Short mmCIF file of C-alpha atoms and ligand atoms in Angstrom, two decimals:
data_model
loop_
_atom_site.label_atom_id
_atom_site.label_comp_id
_atom_site.label_asym_id
_atom_site.label_seq_id
_atom_site.Cartn_x
_atom_site.Cartn_y
_atom_site.Cartn_z
CA PRO L 15 0.00 0.00 0.00
CA SER L 16 1.07 3.60 -0.54
CA GLU L 17 1.76 6.01 2.31
CA GLU L 18 -1.31 7.98 1.22
CA TYR L 19 -3.52 4.89 1.50
CA GLU L 20 -2.19 3.93 4.91
CA LEU L 21 -2.48 7.44 6.35
CA SER L 22 -6.08 7.80 5.08
CA ARG L 23 -7.06 4.41 6.43
CA ARG L 24 -5.62 5.20 9.85
CA ARG L 25 -7.20 8.62 9.86
CA ILE L 26 -10.66 7.16 9.22
CA PHE L 27 -10.08 4.61 12.00
CA SER L 28 -9.00 7.14 14.61
CA ASN L 29 -11.64 9.68 13.64
CA THR L 30 -14.32 7.02 13.94
CA LYS L 31 -13.13 6.70 17.53
CA GLU L 32 -13.05 10.46 18.04
CA LEU L 33 -16.62 10.78 16.79
CA TRP L 34 -17.70 8.07 19.20
CA TYR L 35 -15.86 9.71 22.13
CA TYR L 36 -17.58 12.99 21.32
CA VAL L 37 -21.08 11.59 20.99
CA ASN L 38 -20.73 9.45 24.11
CA SER L 39 -19.52 12.27 26.24
CA GLU L 40 -22.19 14.71 24.99
CA LEU L 41 -24.92 12.12 25.58
CA GLN L 42 -23.59 11.52 29.08
CA SER L 43 -23.86 15.25 29.80
CA LEU L 44 -27.58 15.09 28.91
CA VAL L 45 -28.30 12.47 31.58
CA LYS L 46 -30.50 13.79 34.38
CA GLU L 47 -30.57 11.34 37.27
CA ASP L 48 -34.12 12.33 38.35
CA ASP L 49 -35.59 11.76 34.88
CA SER L 50 -35.73 8.01 34.39
CA VAL L 51 -37.42 8.15 30.97
CA ARG L 52 -34.63 10.34 29.70
CA VAL L 53 -31.93 8.15 31.28
CA GLU L 54 -33.40 5.11 29.56
CA HIS L 55 -33.67 6.88 26.23
CA ILE L 56 -30.06 8.03 26.34
CA SER L 57 -28.86 4.60 27.31
CA LYS L 58 -30.72 3.13 24.31
CA ILE L 59 -29.13 5.65 21.94
CA LYS L 60 -25.72 4.87 23.41
CA ASN L 61 -26.18 1.15 22.82
CA ILE L 62 -27.22 1.64 19.20
CA ILE L 63 -24.42 4.12 18.51
CA GLY L 64 -22.04 1.58 20.07
CA GLU L 65 -23.21 -0.97 17.49
CA HIS L 66 -22.70 1.49 14.63
CA TYR L 67 -19.29 2.34 16.00
CA ARG L 68 -17.98 -1.20 16.32
CA SER L 69 -19.27 -2.12 12.88
CA LEU L 70 -17.52 0.90 11.33
CA LEU L 71 -14.30 0.10 13.14
CA LYS L 72 -14.42 -3.48 11.95
CA ASP L 73 -14.92 -2.45 8.32
CA VAL L 74 -12.13 0.11 8.41
CA SER L 75 -9.85 -2.43 10.11
CA SER L 76 -10.44 -4.90 7.31
CA LEU L 77 -8.91 -2.37 4.90
CA ALA L 78 -5.61 -2.99 6.67
CA ASP L 79 -5.68 -6.66 5.67
CA VAL L 80 -7.27 -6.95 2.22
CA ASP L 81 -5.39 -7.26 -1.10
CA GLY L 82 -2.32 -8.79 0.53
CA HIS L 83 -1.72 -5.82 2.84
CA ALA L 84 -1.53 -7.97 5.98
CA VAL L 85 1.12 -10.17 4.37
CA TRP L 86 3.06 -7.12 3.22
CA ARG L 87 2.88 -5.53 6.69
CA GLN L 88 4.14 -8.69 8.39
CA GLN L 89 7.05 -8.96 5.96
CA GLU L 90 7.96 -5.28 6.11
CA SER L 91 7.93 -5.25 9.89
CA GLU L 92 10.16 -8.34 10.02
CA ASN L 93 12.59 -6.82 7.53
CA LEU L 94 12.81 -3.56 9.44
CA SER L 95 13.13 -5.31 12.78
CA ASN L 96 15.85 -7.63 11.49
CA LEU L 97 17.77 -4.64 10.17
CA VAL L 98 17.57 -2.70 13.46
CA GLN L 99 18.42 -5.78 15.56
CA LYS L 100 21.42 -6.48 13.33
CA ARG L 101 22.64 -2.91 13.75
CA LEU L 102 22.27 -3.13 17.52
CA LYS L 103 24.15 -6.40 17.63
CA HIS L 104 26.91 -4.93 15.49
CA LEU L 105 27.09 -1.82 17.68
CA GLN L 106 27.21 -3.84 20.90
CA ASN L 107 29.88 -6.31 19.76
CA PRO L 108 32.90 -4.32 18.56
CA SER L 109 35.82 -6.42 17.35
CA ASP L 110 38.23 -4.70 19.74
CA CYS L 111 36.64 -3.56 23.00
CA ALA L 112 39.87 -1.91 24.15
CA LYS L 113 39.65 0.55 21.26
CA ALA L 114 35.85 0.82 20.94
CA ARG L 115 34.08 4.14 21.39
CA LYS L 116 31.75 3.76 24.37
CA LEU L 117 28.80 5.38 26.06
CA VAL L 118 28.45 4.59 29.76
CA CYS L 119 25.17 4.63 31.72
CA ASP L 120 24.23 3.61 35.24
CA LEU L 121 21.14 1.43 35.49
CA ASN L 122 20.30 2.64 38.96
CA LYS L 123 18.14 5.68 38.24
CA GLY L 124 16.23 6.34 41.48
CA CYS L 125 12.85 5.13 40.27
CA GLY L 126 10.79 2.03 39.49
CA TYR L 127 11.49 -0.76 36.99
CA GLY L 128 9.55 0.75 34.08
CA CYS L 129 11.27 4.07 34.60
CA GLN L 130 14.67 2.35 34.74
CA LEU L 131 13.99 0.45 31.51
CA HIS L 132 13.10 3.74 29.84
CA HIS L 133 16.33 5.17 31.17
CA VAL L 134 18.30 2.35 29.51
CA VAL L 135 16.36 2.79 26.25
CA TYR L 136 17.30 6.47 26.27
CA CYS L 137 20.98 5.58 26.78
CA PHE L 138 20.74 2.98 24.02
CA ILE L 139 19.20 5.48 21.60
CA VAL L 140 22.02 7.94 22.27
CA ALA L 141 24.54 5.10 21.82
CA TYR L 142 22.93 4.08 18.52
CA ALA L 143 22.70 7.64 17.23
CA THR L 144 26.35 8.40 18.04
CA GLU L 145 27.61 4.92 17.09
CA ARG L 146 29.04 4.09 20.52
CA THR L 147 28.84 0.75 22.31
CA LEU L 148 26.52 1.07 25.31
CA ILE L 149 28.13 -0.02 28.57
CA LEU L 150 25.53 -0.50 31.29
CA ARG L 151 26.84 -0.33 34.87
CA SER L 152 24.35 -2.34 36.91
CA LYS L 153 26.09 -3.90 39.93
CA GLY L 154 24.15 -3.08 43.09
CA TRP L 155 20.89 -2.60 41.13
CA ARG L 156 18.08 -1.76 43.54
CA TYR L 157 15.94 -4.63 42.13
CA SER L 158 18.71 -7.26 42.13
CA LYS L 159 22.15 -6.73 43.60
CA GLY L 160 24.00 -8.79 40.98
CA GLY L 161 22.74 -6.46 38.27
CA TRP L 162 21.14 -6.72 34.84
CA GLN L 163 22.63 -10.13 34.09
CA ASP L 164 20.78 -11.72 36.99
CA VAL L 165 17.74 -11.78 34.70
CA PHE L 166 18.60 -10.63 31.17
CA LEU L 167 21.43 -11.45 28.76
CA PRO L 168 24.26 -8.92 28.90
CA LEU L 169 24.04 -6.16 26.28
CA SER L 170 27.27 -7.43 24.72
CA ASP L 171 29.15 -10.71 24.26
CA THR L 172 32.48 -8.97 23.77
CA CYS L 173 32.48 -5.61 25.52
CA LEU L 174 31.20 -4.91 29.03
CA LEU L 175 33.92 -2.80 30.66
CA PRO L 176 33.67 1.00 30.86
CA ASN L 177 37.39 1.79 30.65
CA GLY L 178 39.25 3.52 27.83
CA GLU L 179 42.09 5.95 27.05
CA THR L 180 40.03 9.11 27.45
CA THR L 181 36.83 9.65 29.40
CA ASN L 182 34.55 12.65 29.46
CA ARG L 183 31.02 13.60 30.44
CA TRP L 184 28.42 14.15 27.74
CA PRO L 185 28.79 15.60 25.16
CA GLY L 186 32.60 15.11 25.06
CA HIS L 187 34.18 14.95 21.60
CA ARG L 188 33.87 12.57 18.69
CA ASN L 189 37.29 11.14 19.50
CA THR L 190 36.80 10.90 23.28
CA GLN L 191 36.84 7.14 23.76
CA VAL L 192 34.44 6.92 26.70
CA ILE L 193 31.53 9.26 27.32
CA THR L 194 29.36 9.10 30.43
CA LEU L 195 25.72 10.07 30.07
CA PRO L 196 23.54 11.73 32.72
CA ILE L 197 19.82 10.97 33.03
CA ILE L 198 17.50 12.39 30.35
CA ASP L 199 16.16 15.00 32.78
CA SER L 200 19.56 16.71 32.93
CA ILE L 201 21.23 16.02 29.57
CA ASN L 202 22.88 19.18 28.27
CA PRO L 203 23.16 19.96 25.42
CA ARG L 204 20.06 18.06 24.29
CA PRO L 205 20.73 16.18 21.09
CA PRO L 206 18.07 16.24 18.34
CA PHE L 207 17.70 12.45 18.21
CA LEU L 208 15.96 11.90 21.56
CA PRO L 209 12.35 10.60 21.49
CA LEU L 210 10.01 11.17 19.85
CA ALA L 211 12.39 11.67 16.89
CA LEU L 212 12.81 8.87 14.35
CA PRO L 213 16.02 8.21 12.42
CA GLU L 214 15.87 9.87 9.02
CA ASP L 215 16.94 6.78 7.13
CA LEU L 216 14.14 4.57 8.50
CA ALA L 217 11.35 7.13 8.97
CA PRO L 218 9.83 6.92 5.46
CA ARG L 219 9.32 3.15 5.77
CA LEU L 220 8.19 3.32 9.41
CA ASN L 221 5.60 5.96 8.55
CA VAL L 222 3.95 3.63 6.07
CA LEU L 223 4.26 0.60 8.34
CA HIS L 224 3.03 1.86 11.67
CA GLY L 225 0.36 4.06 13.25
CA ASP L 226 2.72 5.39 15.92
CA PRO L 227 6.18 4.64 14.52
CA VAL L 228 8.10 5.95 17.52
CA VAL L 229 6.52 3.24 19.68
CA TRP L 230 7.75 0.66 17.19
CA TRP L 231 11.21 2.25 17.32
CA ILE L 232 11.39 2.18 21.12
CA GLY L 233 10.05 -1.37 21.10
CA GLN L 234 13.08 -2.44 19.05
CA PHE L 235 15.48 -1.34 21.80
CA LEU L 236 13.45 -3.24 24.40
CA LYS L 237 13.44 -6.27 22.13
CA TYR L 238 17.23 -6.32 22.17
CA MET L 239 17.64 -5.40 25.84
CA LEU L 240 15.11 -7.80 27.33
CA ARG L 241 16.47 -11.02 25.84
CA PRO L 242 15.90 -13.22 28.89
CA GLN L 243 18.42 -15.44 30.67
CA PRO L 244 17.36 -19.11 30.37
CA ALA L 245 16.21 -19.11 34.02
CA THR L 246 14.00 -16.07 33.34
CA SER L 247 12.34 -17.62 30.31
CA ASN L 248 11.79 -20.90 32.18
CA LYS L 249 10.04 -19.01 34.95
CA LEU L 250 7.82 -17.20 32.45
CA ASP L 251 6.90 -20.49 30.74
CA GLU L 252 6.06 -22.14 34.06
CA TYR L 253 3.98 -19.16 35.12
CA ALA L 254 2.02 -19.24 31.83
CA LYS L 255 1.13 -22.85 32.58
CA LYS L 256 0.31 -22.16 36.21
CA VAL L 257 -2.16 -19.34 35.47
CA LYS L 258 -3.34 -20.97 32.20
CA PHE L 259 -2.53 -17.93 30.09
CA GLN L 260 -4.67 -18.26 26.96
CA LYS L 261 -6.19 -16.04 24.29
CA PRO L 262 -8.40 -14.18 23.87
CA ILE L 263 -7.22 -12.11 26.79
CA VAL L 264 -7.22 -8.40 27.62
CA GLY L 265 -4.36 -7.07 29.73
CA VAL L 266 -5.54 -4.70 32.45
CA HIS L 267 -2.98 -2.77 34.46
CA ILE L 268 -4.27 -0.86 37.46
CA ARG L 269 -1.71 1.34 39.14
CA ARG L 270 -2.64 2.45 42.62
CA THR L 271 -0.69 2.90 45.93
CA ASP L 272 2.07 5.53 45.75
CA LYS L 273 1.06 6.76 42.26
CA VAL L 274 -2.48 7.86 43.11
CA GLY L 275 -2.84 11.48 44.10
CA THR L 276 0.81 12.25 43.33
CA GLU L 277 1.29 11.48 39.64
CA ALA L 278 -2.10 10.11 38.59
CA ALA L 279 -5.79 10.16 39.47
CA PHE L 280 -7.70 7.24 40.99
CA HIS L 281 -9.75 5.17 38.55
CA LYS L 282 -12.30 2.57 39.63
CA LEU L 283 -12.08 -0.99 38.35
CA ASP L 284 -15.36 -0.41 36.46
CA GLU L 285 -13.76 2.33 34.36
CA TYR L 286 -11.25 -0.20 33.05
CA MET L 287 -13.84 -2.93 32.58
CA VAL L 288 -16.06 -0.76 30.34
CA HIS L 289 -13.26 -0.91 27.77
CA VAL L 290 -12.66 -4.62 28.29
CA GLU L 291 -16.37 -5.22 27.62
CA GLN L 292 -16.15 -2.99 24.54
CA TYR L 293 -13.17 -5.02 23.27
CA TYR L 294 -15.05 -8.31 23.56
CA LYS L 295 -18.19 -6.94 21.90
CA TYR L 296 -15.98 -5.82 19.03
CA LYS L 297 -14.20 -9.16 18.89
CA GLU L 298 -17.53 -11.02 18.78
CA LEU L 299 -18.35 -9.34 15.47
CA THR L 300 -15.74 -11.54 13.81
CA ASP L 301 -14.93 -14.40 16.22
CA LYS L 302 -16.72 -16.70 18.58
CA VAL L 303 -15.47 -15.89 22.08
CA ASP L 304 -15.55 -19.02 24.24
CA LYS L 305 -14.33 -17.34 27.39
CA LYS L 306 -13.70 -13.69 28.24
CA ARG L 307 -10.37 -13.41 30.01
CA VAL L 308 -8.56 -10.57 31.73
CA TYR L 309 -4.89 -10.60 32.69
CA LEU L 310 -4.87 -8.44 35.79
CA ALA L 311 -1.64 -6.73 36.88
CA THR L 312 -1.74 -4.31 39.77
CA ASP L 313 0.07 -3.09 42.85
CA GLU L 314 -3.26 -3.28 44.75
CA PRO L 315 -3.84 -6.92 45.81
CA LYS L 316 -7.47 -6.31 46.84
CA LEU L 317 -8.44 -5.82 43.19
CA PHE L 318 -8.23 -9.56 42.52
CA SER L 319 -11.15 -10.39 44.82
CA GLU L 320 -13.05 -7.29 43.70
CA ALA L 321 -12.70 -8.29 40.04
CA LYS L 322 -13.76 -11.89 40.68
CA ARG L 323 -16.78 -10.79 42.72
CA LYS L 324 -18.00 -8.06 40.37
CA TYR L 325 -17.21 -9.73 37.05
CA PRO L 326 -18.09 -13.43 37.48
CA GLU L 327 -18.52 -13.90 33.70
CA TYR L 328 -14.80 -13.19 33.28
CA GLU L 329 -11.84 -15.41 33.98
CA ILE L 330 -9.45 -13.25 35.97
CA VAL L 331 -5.93 -14.43 35.19
CA GLY L 332 -2.94 -13.25 37.21
CA ASP L 333 -1.45 -13.62 40.64
CA GLU L 334 -2.48 -11.81 43.77
CA ASP L 335 0.82 -12.82 45.39
CA ILE L 336 2.75 -10.95 42.70
CA SER L 337 0.80 -7.79 43.43
CA LYS L 338 1.65 -8.20 47.14
CA THR L 339 5.33 -7.79 46.22
CA ALA L 340 4.60 -4.59 44.26
CA SER L 341 3.87 -2.20 47.11
CA ILE L 342 6.42 0.49 47.80
CA SER L 343 7.73 -1.22 50.98
CA LYS L 344 8.50 -4.53 49.18
CA ARG L 345 9.31 -3.12 45.79
CA TYR L 346 13.05 -3.33 45.47
CA SER L 347 13.79 -7.04 45.84
CA ASP L 348 14.49 -10.08 43.63
CA GLN L 349 10.94 -11.26 44.26
CA SER L 350 9.39 -8.00 43.19
CA LEU L 351 11.67 -7.95 40.12
CA SER L 352 10.45 -11.35 39.03
CA GLY L 353 6.86 -10.14 39.63
CA ILE L 354 7.15 -7.02 37.52
CA ILE L 355 8.98 -8.85 34.70
CA THR L 356 6.15 -11.40 34.70
CA ASP L 357 3.35 -8.83 34.71
CA ILE L 358 4.88 -6.73 31.94
CA HIS L 359 5.56 -9.84 29.85
CA PHE L 360 1.97 -11.09 30.02
CA LEU L 361 0.45 -7.63 29.58
CA SER L 362 2.49 -7.31 26.38
CA LEU L 363 1.33 -10.74 25.16
CA SER L 364 -2.34 -9.82 25.64
CA ASP L 365 -4.59 -9.06 22.66
CA TYR L 366 -5.47 -5.60 23.96
CA LEU L 367 -4.36 -3.35 26.82
CA VAL L 368 -6.46 -1.24 29.16
CA CYS L 369 -4.48 0.91 31.58
CA THR L 370 -3.25 4.40 32.40
CA PHE L 371 -0.35 5.60 30.26
CA SER L 372 0.71 7.80 33.17
CA SER L 373 2.31 4.56 34.42
CA GLN L 374 5.62 3.50 32.93
CA VAL L 375 4.64 -0.12 33.59
CA CYS L 376 1.88 0.04 31.02
CA ARG L 377 3.86 2.14 28.57
CA VAL L 378 6.64 -0.46 28.61
CA ALA L 379 4.11 -3.28 28.09
CA TYR L 380 2.66 -1.36 25.13
CA GLU L 381 6.11 -0.75 23.62
CA ILE L 382 6.99 -4.45 23.89
CA MET L 383 3.58 -5.35 22.43
CA ASN L 384 4.53 -3.23 19.42
CA SER L 385 7.68 -5.29 18.92
CA LEU L 386 5.51 -8.43 18.76
CA HIS L 387 3.00 -7.21 16.15
CA PRO L 388 3.60 -5.37 12.88
CA ASP L 389 1.40 -2.55 14.19
CA ALA L 390 -0.24 -2.69 17.64
CA SER L 391 -0.79 1.06 17.78
CA THR L 392 -4.57 0.68 18.08
CA LEU L 393 -4.62 -2.17 20.58
CA TYR L 394 -4.97 -0.15 23.77
CA THR L 395 -7.14 2.19 25.79
CA SER L 396 -5.46 4.58 28.20
CA LEU L 397 -7.74 6.11 30.80
CA ASP L 398 -5.50 9.14 31.15
CA ASP L 399 -2.47 10.19 29.09
CA ILE L 400 -1.74 9.64 25.43
CA TYR L 401 1.49 7.75 24.78
CA TYR L 402 4.60 9.71 25.69
CA TYR L 403 8.22 9.10 26.50
CA GLY L 404 9.50 10.61 29.77
CA GLY L 405 11.76 13.56 28.93
CA GLN L 406 10.54 13.69 25.31
CA LYS L 407 10.80 16.95 23.43
CA ARG L 408 7.17 17.11 22.29
CA ARG L 409 4.45 15.41 20.31
CA LEU L 410 3.15 17.34 17.32
CA HIS L 411 -0.18 17.58 15.59
CA VAL L 412 -0.69 19.43 12.33
CA ALA L 413 -4.06 20.97 11.49
CA VAL L 414 -5.68 19.51 8.37
CA LEU L 415 -8.97 21.38 8.84
CA PRO L 416 -9.44 24.96 10.06
CA HIS L 417 -11.15 25.56 13.42
CA LYS L 418 -12.85 28.58 14.93
CA ALA L 419 -12.80 28.53 18.72
CA ASN L 420 -16.20 27.91 20.36
CA GLY L 421 -15.53 29.85 23.53
CA PRO L 422 -12.47 30.88 25.53
CA HIS L 423 -11.25 27.36 26.36
CA GLU L 424 -10.78 26.50 22.65
CA MET L 425 -8.15 27.65 20.16
CA ASN L 426 -8.27 28.69 16.52
CA LEU L 427 -6.58 26.58 13.87
CA LEU L 428 -5.49 27.31 10.33
CA VAL L 429 -4.61 24.43 8.03
CA GLY L 430 -0.92 23.68 8.48
CA ASP L 431 -0.67 24.99 12.06
CA GLU L 432 1.55 22.87 14.25
CA ILE L 433 0.37 22.09 17.77
CA ALA L 434 2.46 20.75 20.66
CA VAL L 435 0.05 18.24 22.18
CA ALA L 436 -0.56 18.08 25.93
CA GLY L 437 -3.19 15.35 25.90
CA ASN L 438 -6.41 13.89 24.58
CA HIS L 439 -9.48 14.39 26.74
CA TRP L 440 -11.16 11.34 25.17
CA ASP L 441 -14.30 13.38 24.50
CA GLY L 442 -13.50 14.44 20.94
CA TYR L 443 -11.07 17.17 22.02
CA SER L 444 -7.33 17.41 22.55
CA LYS L 445 -5.41 20.06 24.39
CA GLY L 446 -2.22 21.72 23.24
CA THR L 447 -0.34 24.85 22.26
CA ASN L 448 -0.52 26.28 18.75
CA LEU L 449 3.10 26.96 17.80
CA ARG L 450 2.08 29.73 15.38
CA THR L 451 -0.21 31.74 17.68
CA LYS L 452 1.25 30.55 21.03
CA GLU L 453 -2.40 30.03 22.08
CA SER L 454 -3.12 27.10 24.44
CA GLY L 455 -6.45 25.36 24.59
CA LEU L 456 -8.76 22.67 23.27
CA TYR L 457 -9.33 21.72 19.64
CA PRO L 458 -11.33 18.94 17.97
CA THR L 459 -8.97 16.01 17.51
CA PHE L 460 -10.40 15.08 14.10
CA LYS L 461 -9.15 18.39 12.67
CA VAL L 462 -5.50 17.41 13.08
CA SER L 463 -3.15 14.63 12.01
CA PRO L 464 -0.04 13.37 13.79
CA LYS L 465 3.25 14.82 12.61
CA ILE L 466 6.40 12.73 12.92
CA GLU L 467 9.74 14.43 13.60
CA THR L 468 13.00 12.99 12.32
CA ALA L 469 16.66 13.53 13.14
CA SER L 470 19.99 12.47 11.80
CA PHE L 471 21.32 9.29 13.50
CA ALA L 472 24.33 7.14 12.58
CA SER L 473 23.11 5.16 9.56
CA TYR L 474 25.21 1.95 9.61
CA PRO L 475 25.77 1.67 5.84
CA ASP L 476 27.86 -1.50 6.30
CA VAL L 477 25.18 -3.38 8.19
CA THR L 478 22.65 -4.71 5.71
CA LEU L 479 20.27 -7.65 5.59
P1 GDP M 25 5.15 4.03 37.42
O1 GDP M 25 5.56 4.56 38.76
O2 GDP M 25 3.82 3.33 37.46
O3 GDP M 25 5.21 5.07 36.34
O4 GDP M 25 6.14 2.87 36.96
P2 GDP M 25 7.58 2.43 37.49
O5 GDP M 25 7.85 1.11 36.84
O6 GDP M 25 8.57 3.49 37.28
O7 GDP M 25 7.43 2.20 39.05
C1 GDP M 25 6.40 1.44 39.59
C2 GDP M 25 6.89 0.14 40.19
O8 GDP M 25 5.84 -0.38 41.04
C3 GDP M 25 7.12 -0.96 39.18
O9 GDP M 25 8.36 -0.92 38.58
C4 GDP M 25 6.91 -2.21 40.04
O10 GDP M 25 8.04 -2.45 40.85
C5 GDP M 25 5.73 -1.79 40.91
N1 GDP M 25 4.46 -2.06 40.20
C6 GDP M 25 3.55 -1.16 39.75
N2 GDP M 25 2.52 -1.78 39.15
C7 GDP M 25 2.78 -3.09 39.18
C8 GDP M 25 2.09 -4.26 38.70
O11 GDP M 25 1.03 -4.21 38.10
N3 GDP M 25 2.68 -5.46 38.94
C9 GDP M 25 3.86 -5.58 39.60
N4 GDP M 25 4.37 -6.79 39.76
N5 GDP M 25 4.54 -4.51 40.07
C10 GDP M 25 4.01 -3.29 39.86
#
């Protein structure tokens, strides 16, 4: 398919969703609790619109598969992934480690596992862009004292030591042998190739392949990094058997405890389950669903009994004991590490994800999911944020339709305006700042399209498939 075809198809898909968000939220605002006739009428309209919506989504989705497009997409994603994995392997295994140019990072950023993985991905992206072997210092890791290699394969077979003739802090010089990198929050100067930028040489193909190509890109680094040690993969296999992990299954991640009220709002179980229900209704348009399953991952153990009690028609898969190791007081231990690796693994293997993207746990699961499918960019619902990468420069929209503000909380748009996006309110509107007018406010999401930024990275001309 051409880029034009793919972008139109995706635009129709996402604007079908936006229309549904808008109508649903407007209908909800018409509900008057003391008027039962009206409540019933609105609920009937909502049900019928839901049917229209799922049928439209299904038909648009089929346009991704017809005429050999599914086969093409599978092949193209494998080719691109093989190329990136080969480059990473080449970068990480220099023939002479004593002379190799290196980038050194410490694993132990003072935060949770998802946040630490994102820290390593950031280091790896800088290493890739500047063509330096990434050396990860991980002894004394807060999750496992022995370090990264307690659970994952080392990032190199030939080069793990941080020493060299000359060492300097970022940015150093091209011929400084070893450069140490601070965390993304304090990198200075900021290079242009940090997320959400895509490498120039791959961007044209990734834009055709994927609905949110930067997620695919980040997923490729995780794919390389998270190659499990044999003991880790054995544990995951045993766990899959123990909990009878089977499809169809929707991954639900519910982040509570220390996150709520500080970095994210509280969301009831029912808010997640609405979307799970929606997923299965959609699925039933094309497949017979024998059993509705949910893989539940959470740091709030009580949710297991709540889910089983309130949703008896569902099979709740997962492990309450794992969530007991996830609370802040037990978090940094081998046991909790094995729990979070397990939860992220099975969330990423699910058919669909429902979670809050304010949590790095769910964002990592979603990124890994996108390394397992040619394009999994539509297989999630986030109750709060849109996808972002901590420390990212910005996400851009570009206006494809003009807009005249309806009131002071909205902004004007001219076709071609670029908007730095703050978020989607999941009611038909997004919020952001118009880079031309400097105005901040709401605008209808269907009047914009995503804009992908690119940067110049090392291009590895000698590494080919
Ligand atoms: P964030 O704080 O949610 O953005 O994500 P982080 O990964 O940075 O820190 C949260 C930490 O809490 C995780 O790394 C886990 O150690 C723990 N945690 C949170 N949610 C879960 C969960 O669903 N399952 C497990 N096993 N641990 C969790």
